[in-house]
JSON list of C-alpha atoms in Angstrom, two decimals:
[
{"chain": "A", "resi": 1, "resn": "MET", "atom": "CA", "xyz": [31.69, 31.57, -35.04]},
{"chain": "A", "resi": 2, "resn": "LYS", "atom": "CA", "xyz": [33.20, 34.63, -36.62]},
{"chain": "A", "resi": 3, "resn": "ASN", "atom": "CA", "xyz": [29.83, 35.73, -37.99]},
{"chain": "A", "resi": 4, "resn": "ASN", "atom": "CA", "xyz": [28.25, 36.16, -34.48]},
{"chain": "A", "resi": 5, "resn": "LYS", "atom": "CA", "xyz": [27.03, 39.70, -34.09]},
{"chain": "A", "resi": 6, "resn": "GLY", "atom": "CA", "xyz": [26.18, 40.96, -30.63]},
{"chain": "A", "resi": 7, "resn": "ILE", "atom": "CA", "xyz": [27.44, 42.70, -27.62]},
{"chain": "A", "resi": 8, "resn": "THR", "atom": "CA", "xyz": [29.98, 41.25, -25.32]},
{"chain": "A", "resi": 9, "resn": "LEU", "atom": "CA", "xyz": [29.64, 41.25, -21.57]},
{"chain": "A", "resi": 10, "resn": "ILE", "atom": "CA", "xyz": [32.70, 43.49, -21.16]},
{"chain": "A", "resi": 11, "resn": "ALA", "atom": "CA", "xyz": [31.25, 46.15, -23.50]},
{"chain": "A", "resi": 12, "resn": "LEU", "atom": "CA", "xyz": [28.04, 46.10, -21.50]},
{"chain": "A", "resi": 13, "resn": "VAL", "atom": "CA", "xyz": [29.90, 46.53, -18.17]},
{"chain": "A", "resi": 14, "resn": "VAL", "atom": "CA", "xyz": [31.96, 49.42, -19.61]},
{"chain": "A", "resi": 15, "resn": "THR", "atom": "CA", "xyz": [28.88, 51.08, -20.87]},
{"chain": "A", "resi": 16, "resn": "ILE", "atom": "CA", "xyz": [27.12, 50.82, -17.50]},
{"chain": "A", "resi": 17, "resn": "ILE", "atom": "CA", "xyz": [30.10, 52.21, -15.69]},
{"chain": "A", "resi": 18, "resn": "VAL", "atom": "CA", "xyz": [30.35, 55.21, -18.00]},
{"chain": "A", "resi": 19, "resn": "LEU", "atom": "CA", "xyz": [26.65, 55.89, -17.52]},
{"chain": "A", "resi": 20, "resn": "LEU", "atom": "CA", "xyz": [27.04, 55.67, -13.70]},
{"chain": "A", "resi": 21, "resn": "ILE", "atom": "CA", "xyz": [29.94, 58.17, -13.79]},
{"chain": "A", "resi": 22, "resn": "LEU", "atom": "CA", "xyz": [27.92, 60.56, -15.92]},
{"chain": "A", "resi": 23, "resn": "ALA", "atom": "CA", "xyz": [24.88, 60.22, -13.54]},
{"chain": "A", "resi": 24, "resn": "GLY", "atom": "CA", "xyz": [27.13, 60.94, -10.55]},
{"chain": "A", "resi": 25, "resn": "VAL", "atom": "CA", "xyz": [28.64, 64.06, -12.10]},
{"chain": "A", "resi": 26, "resn": "SER", "atom": "CA", "xyz": [25.10, 65.27, -13.15]},
{"chain": "A", "resi": 27, "resn": "ILE", "atom": "CA", "xyz": [23.75, 64.88, -9.62]},
{"chain": "A", "resi": 28, "resn": "ALA", "atom": "CA", "xyz": [26.74, 66.58, -8.09]},
{"chain": "A", "resi": 29, "resn": "MET", "atom": "CA", "xyz": [26.29, 69.55, -10.51]},
{"chain": "A", "resi": 30, "resn": "LEU", "atom": "CA", "xyz": [22.62, 69.91, -9.52]},
{"chain": "A", "resi": 31, "resn": "THR", "atom": "CA", "xyz": [22.82, 69.44, -5.74]},
{"chain": "A", "resi": 32, "resn": "GLY", "atom": "CA", "xyz": [26.33, 70.45, -4.56]},
{"chain": "A", "resi": 33, "resn": "GLN", "atom": "CA", "xyz": [27.07, 73.59, -2.58]},
{"chain": "A", "resi": 34, "resn": "ASN", "atom": "CA", "xyz": [27.84, 75.41, -5.78]},
{"chain": "A", "resi": 35, "resn": "GLY", "atom": "CA", "xyz": [25.26, 73.43, -7.75]},
{"chain": "A", "resi": 36, "resn": "ILE", "atom": "CA", "xyz": [22.64, 74.71, -10.18]},
{"chain": "A", "resi": 37, "resn": "LEU", "atom": "CA", "xyz": [19.70, 74.40, -7.68]},
{"chain": "A", "resi": 38, "resn": "ASN", "atom": "CA", "xyz": [21.60, 76.29, -4.94]},
{"chain": "A", "resi": 39, "resn": "ARG", "atom": "CA", "xyz": [22.71, 78.98, -7.26]},
{"chain": "A", "resi": 40, "resn": "ALA", "atom": "CA", "xyz": [19.19, 79.42, -8.62]},
{"chain": "A", "resi": 41, "resn": "SER", "atom": "CA", "xyz": [17.81, 79.79, -5.13]},
{"chain": "A", "resi": 42, "resn": "GLU", "atom": "CA", "xyz": [20.50, 82.36, -4.21]},
{"chain": "A", "resi": 43, "resn": "SER", "atom": "CA", "xyz": [19.79, 84.34, -7.40]},
{"chain": "A", "resi": 44, "resn": "SER", "atom": "CA", "xyz": [16.05, 84.49, -6.55]},
{"chain": "A", "resi": 45, "resn": "VAL", "atom": "CA", "xyz": [17.06, 85.89, -3.11]},
{"chain": "A", "resi": 46, "resn": "THR", "atom": "CA", "xyz": [19.40, 88.40, -4.68]},
{"chain": "A", "resi": 47, "resn": "ASN", "atom": "CA", "xyz": [16.72, 89.42, -7.08]},
{"chain": "A", "resi": 48, "resn": "ALA", "atom": "CA", "xyz": [14.20, 89.97, -4.32]},
{"chain": "A", "resi": 49, "resn": "ILE", "atom": "CA", "xyz": [16.78, 92.01, -2.34]},
{"chain": "A", "resi": 50, "resn": "GLY", "atom": "CA", "xyz": [17.55, 94.15, -5.42]},
{"chain": "A", "resi": 51, "resn": "GLU", "atom": "CA", "xyz": [13.86, 94.82, -5.99]},
{"chain": "A", "resi": 52, "resn": "ALA", "atom": "CA", "xyz": [13.50, 95.74, -2.22]},
{"chain": "A", "resi": 53, "resn": "LYS", "atom": "CA", "xyz": [16.46, 98.13, -2.53]},
{"chain": "A", "resi": 54, "resn": "ASP", "atom": "CA", "xyz": [14.85, 99.84, -5.60]},
{"chain": "A", "resi": 55, "resn": "GLN", "atom": "CA", "xyz": [11.47, 100.13, -3.82]},
{"chain": "A", "resi": 56, "resn": "VAL", "atom": "CA", "xyz": [13.21, 101.63, -0.70]},
{"chain": "A", "resi": 57, "resn": "ALA", "atom": "CA", "xyz": [15.12, 104.18, -2.92]},
{"chain": "A", "resi": 58, "resn": "LEU", "atom": "CA", "xyz": [11.90, 105.10, -4.73]},
{"chain": "A", "resi": 59, "resn": "THR", "atom": "CA", "xyz": [9.99, 105.47, -1.44]},
{"chain": "A", "resi": 60, "resn": "VAL", "atom": "CA", "xyz": [12.68, 107.53, 0.21]},
{"chain": "A", "resi": 61, "resn": "SER", "atom": "CA", "xyz": [12.84, 109.82, -2.92]},
{"chain": "A", "resi": 62, "resn": "GLU", "atom": "CA", "xyz": [8.99, 110.19, -2.76]},
{"chain": "A", "resi": 63, "resn": "ALA", "atom": "CA", "xyz": [9.16, 110.99, 1.00]},
{"chain": "A", "resi": 64, "resn": "VAL", "atom": "CA", "xyz": [11.82, 113.67, 0.63]},
{"chain": "A", "resi": 65, "resn": "ALA", "atom": "CA", "xyz": [9.72, 115.19, -2.28]},
{"chain": "A", "resi": 66, "resn": "ASP", "atom": "CA", "xyz": [6.61, 115.23, -0.13]},
{"chain": "A", "resi": 67, "resn": "TYR", "atom": "CA", "xyz": [8.58, 116.74, 2.75]},
{"chain": "A", "resi": 68, "resn": "TYR", "atom": "CA", "xyz": [9.95, 119.66, 0.65]},
{"chain": "A", "resi": 69, "resn": "GLU", "atom": "CA", "xyz": [6.62, 120.14, -1.08]},
{"chain": "A", "resi": 70, "resn": "VAL", "atom": "CA", "xyz": [4.98, 120.75, 2.33]},
{"chain": "A", "resi": 71, "resn": "LYS", "atom": "CA", "xyz": [7.95, 122.85, 3.56]},
{"chain": "A", "resi": 72, "resn": "TYR", "atom": "CA", "xyz": [8.45, 125.12, 0.54]},
{"chain": "A", "resi": 73, "resn": "ALA", "atom": "CA", "xyz": [5.55, 124.87, -1.70]},
{"chain": "A", "resi": 74, "resn": "LYS", "atom": "CA", "xyz": [3.08, 124.88, 1.11]},
{"chain": "A", "resi": 75, "resn": "GLY", "atom": "CA", "xyz": [1.31, 121.85, -0.10]},
{"chain": "A", "resi": 76, "resn": "ASN", "atom": "CA", "xyz": [-1.57, 120.07, 1.62]},
{"chain": "A", "resi": 77, "resn": "GLU", "atom": "CA", "xyz": [0.00, 119.29, 5.00]},
{"chain": "A", "resi": 78, "resn": "ALA", "atom": "CA", "xyz": [-2.96, 117.12, 6.01]},
{"chain": "A", "resi": 79, "resn": "LYS", "atom": "CA", "xyz": [-2.24, 114.79, 3.13]},
{"chain": "A", "resi": 80, "resn": "TYR", "atom": "CA", "xyz": [1.20, 113.94, 4.50]},
{"chain": "A", "resi": 81, "resn": "ASN", "atom": "CA", "xyz": [0.78, 112.49, 7.97]},
{"chain": "A", "resi": 82, "resn": "GLY", "atom": "CA", "xyz": [3.59, 113.57, 10.34]},
{"chain": "A", "resi": 83, "resn": "LEU", "atom": "CA", "xyz": [4.70, 116.53, 8.32]},
{"chain": "A", "resi": 84, "resn": "ASN", "atom": "CA", "xyz": [2.58, 119.31, 9.83]},
{"chain": "A", "resi": 85, "resn": "ASN", "atom": "CA", "xyz": [5.55, 120.85, 11.71]},
{"chain": "A", "resi": 86, "resn": "VAL", "atom": "CA", "xyz": [8.15, 121.02, 8.95]},
{"chain": "A", "resi": 87, "resn": "ALA", "atom": "CA", "xyz": [9.04, 124.64, 9.51]},
{"chain": "A", "resi": 88, "resn": "GLY", "atom": "CA", "xyz": [10.99, 125.88, 12.40]},
{"chain": "A", "resi": 89, "resn": "ASP", "atom": "CA", "xyz": [14.24, 124.78, 14.02]},
{"chain": "A", "resi": 90, "resn": "THR", "atom": "CA", "xyz": [16.59, 122.46, 12.11]},
{"chain": "A", "resi": 91, "resn": "LYS", "atom": "CA", "xyz": [16.44, 119.59, 14.66]},
{"chain": "A", "resi": 92, "resn": "THR", "atom": "CA", "xyz": [12.74, 119.40, 14.54]},
{"chain": "A", "resi": 93, "resn": "GLU", "atom": "CA", "xyz": [12.72, 119.48, 10.73]},
{"chain": "A", "resi": 94, "resn": "THR", "atom": "CA", "xyz": [15.41, 116.71, 10.55]},
{"chain": "A", "resi": 95, "resn": "LYS", "atom": "CA", "xyz": [13.47, 114.62, 13.00]},
{"chain": "A", "resi": 96, "resn": "ALA", "atom": "CA", "xyz": [10.25, 115.18, 11.01]},
{"chain": "A", "resi": 97, "resn": "LEU", "atom": "CA", "xyz": [11.88, 114.19, 7.73]},
{"chain": "A", "resi": 98, "resn": "LYS", "atom": "CA", "xyz": [13.58, 111.08, 9.16]},
{"chain": "A", "resi": 99, "resn": "ASN", "atom": "CA", "xyz": [10.43, 109.93, 10.97]},
{"chain": "A", "resi": 100, "resn": "TYR", "atom": "CA", "xyz": [8.34, 110.41, 7.75]},
{"chain": "A", "resi": 101, "resn": "ILE", "atom": "CA", "xyz": [10.89, 108.45, 5.73]},
{"chain": "A", "resi": 102, "resn": "VAL", "atom": "CA", "xyz": [10.89, 105.66, 8.39]},
{"chain": "A", "resi": 103, "resn": "ALA", "atom": "CA", "xyz": [7.12, 105.51, 8.36]},
{"chain": "A", "resi": 104, "resn": "LYS", "atom": "CA", "xyz": [6.98, 105.34, 4.55]},
{"chain": "A", "resi": 105, "resn": "VAL", "atom": "CA", "xyz": [9.73, 102.71, 4.24]},
{"chain": "A", "resi": 106, "resn": "ASN", "atom": "CA", "xyz": [8.07, 100.52, 6.86]},
{"chain": "A", "resi": 107, "resn": "ASP", "atom": "CA", "xyz": [5.00, 100.39, 4.69]},
{"chain": "A", "resi": 108, "resn": "VAL", "atom": "CA", "xyz": [6.97, 98.99, 1.67]},
{"chain": "A", "resi": 109, "resn": "LYS", "atom": "CA", "xyz": [6.22, 95.30, 1.01]},
{"chain": "A", "resi": 110, "resn": "VAL", "atom": "CA", "xyz": [8.28, 93.06, -1.32]},
{"chain": "A", "resi": 111, "resn": "ASN", "atom": "CA", "xyz": [7.63, 89.36, -1.58]},
{"chain": "A", "resi": 112, "resn": "GLY", "atom": "CA", "xyz": [10.36, 87.21, -0.01]},
{"chain": "A", "resi": 113, "resn": "VAL", "atom": "CA", "xyz": [11.96, 89.94, 2.15]},
{"chain": "A", "resi": 114, "resn": "THR", "atom": "CA", "xyz": [11.39, 91.90, 5.38]},
{"chain": "A", "resi": 115, "resn": "ILE", "atom": "CA", "xyz": [11.99, 95.63, 5.26]},
{"chain": "A", "resi": 116, "resn": "THR", "atom": "CA", "xyz": [12.48, 97.53, 8.64]},
{"chain": "A", "resi": 117, "resn": "ALA", "atom": "CA", "xyz": [13.43, 101.16, 9.08]},
{"chain": "A", "resi": 118, "resn": "ASP", "atom": "CA", "xyz": [14.54, 103.00, 12.24]},
{"chain": "A", "resi": 119, "resn": "ALA", "atom": "CA", "xyz": [15.56, 106.70, 12.47]},
{"chain": "A", "resi": 120, "resn": "THR", "atom": "CA", "xyz": [18.74, 105.77, 14.45]},
{"chain": "A", "resi": 121, "resn": "LYS", "atom": "CA", "xyz": [19.54, 102.28, 13.09]},
{"chain": "A", "resi": 122, "resn": "GLY", "atom": "CA", "xyz": [18.86, 102.89, 9.43]},
{"chain": "A", "resi": 123, "resn": "ILE", "atom": "CA", "xyz": [17.21, 100.60, 6.97]},
{"chain": "A", "resi": 124, "resn": "THR", "atom": "CA", "xyz": [17.50, 96.78, 6.99]},
{"chain": "A", "resi": 125, "resn": "ILE", "atom": "CA", "xyz": [16.34, 94.32, 4.35]},
{"chain": "A", "resi": 126, "resn": "THR", "atom": "CA", "xyz": [16.46, 90.59, 5.35]},
{"chain": "A", "resi": 127, "resn": "SER", "atom": "CA", "xyz": [15.63, 87.28, 3.66]},
{"chain": "A", "resi": 128, "resn": "SER", "atom": "CA", "xyz": [15.57, 83.97, 5.35]},
{"chain": "A", "resi": 129, "resn": "GLU", "atom": "CA", "xyz": [15.33, 81.90, 2.23]},
{"chain": "A", "resi": 130, "resn": "ASN", "atom": "CA", "xyz": [18.45, 79.70, 1.64]},
{"chain": "A", "resi": 131, "resn": "GLY", "atom": "CA", "xyz": [20.31, 80.86, 4.70]},
{"chain": "A", "resi": 132, "resn": "THR", "atom": "CA", "xyz": [19.90, 84.38, 5.83]},
{"chain": "A", "resi": 133, "resn": "TYR", "atom": "CA", "xyz": [20.75, 87.34, 3.68]},
{"chain": "A", "resi": 134, "resn": "LYS", "atom": "CA", "xyz": [20.87, 90.73, 5.34]},
{"chain": "A", "resi": 135, "resn": "THR", "atom": "CA", "xyz": [21.66, 94.19, 3.96]},
{"chain": "A", "resi": 136, "resn": "THR", "atom": "CA", "xyz": [21.66, 97.49, 5.89]},
{"chain": "A", "resi": 137, "resn": "ALA", "atom": "CA", "xyz": [22.10, 101.17, 5.09]},
{"chain": "A", "resi": 138, "resn": "THR", "atom": "CA", "xyz": [22.23, 104.23, 7.18]},
{"chain": "A", "resi": 139, "resn": "LEU", "atom": "CA", "xyz": [19.65, 107.07, 6.88]},
{"chain": "A", "resi": 140, "resn": "GLY", "atom": "CA", "xyz": [21.14, 110.48, 6.80]},
{"chain": "A", "resi": 141, "resn": "ASP", "atom": "CA", "xyz": [19.62, 113.70, 8.30]},
{"chain": "A", "resi": 142, "resn": "ASN", "atom": "CA", "xyz": [18.72, 115.02, 4.91]},
{"chain": "A", "resi": 143, "resn": "GLY", "atom": "CA", "xyz": [17.03, 111.82, 3.74]},
{"chain": "A", "resi": 144, "resn": "ASN", "atom": "CA", "xyz": [19.91, 110.27, 1.91]},
{"chain": "A", "resi": 145, "resn": "VAL", "atom": "CA", "xyz": [20.48, 106.51, 2.11]},
{"chain": "A", "resi": 146, "resn": "GLY", "atom": "CA", "xyz": [24.05, 105.36, 2.72]},
{"chain": "A", "resi": 147, "resn": "ALA", "atom": "CA", "xyz": [25.79, 102.50, 0.95]},
{"chain": "A", "resi": 148, "resn": "TRP", "atom": "CA", "xyz": [24.25, 99.03, 1.44]},
{"chain": "A", "resi": 149, "resn": "GLN", "atom": "CA", "xyz": [26.30, 96.64, 3.59]},
{"chain": "A", "resi": 150, "resn": "ASP", "atom": "CA", "xyz": [25.54, 92.99, 2.62]},
{"chain": "A", "resi": 151, "resn": "SER", "atom": "CA", "xyz": [26.08, 89.80, 4.62]},
{"chain": "A", "resi": 152, "resn": "TRP", "atom": "CA", "xyz": [25.16, 86.16, 4.10]},
{"chain": "A", "resi": 153, "resn": "LYS", "atom": "CA", "xyz": [24.68, 83.77, 7.00]},
{"chain": "A", "resi": 154, "resn": "LYS", "atom": "CA", "xyz": [24.55, 80.18, 6.11]}
]
């Protein structure tokens, strides 16, 4: 009987147990709170938020350039809606600039996020995918955007 070659029942059970442990660890790595699928979803949200921040910064820069072109270079005021009264007292000018920026930023569209701008509340970017991600920034009188304040709600 010493020439029998084959697998014993104990070796088979040990192999199955090892495979079950590996499967459990793999499933936990995929689906846990800090799992690969959750982290991939969070990174797609973070990427969309970053793209939205870039678009907002570009739009604000373009709006400020348009504003000063109308004010100083006497560009085509009809081309820039809301900027026909950019000369005069400082409060009116500041209001015209902020309102123009708000109008331009509210027209920005980025997939996966919502962008809203308000002259007094500032700029807000939100995403509701994988919990809620929200970031806000103030809007200065001269068209500068303050630091972004991020928050996750899960």
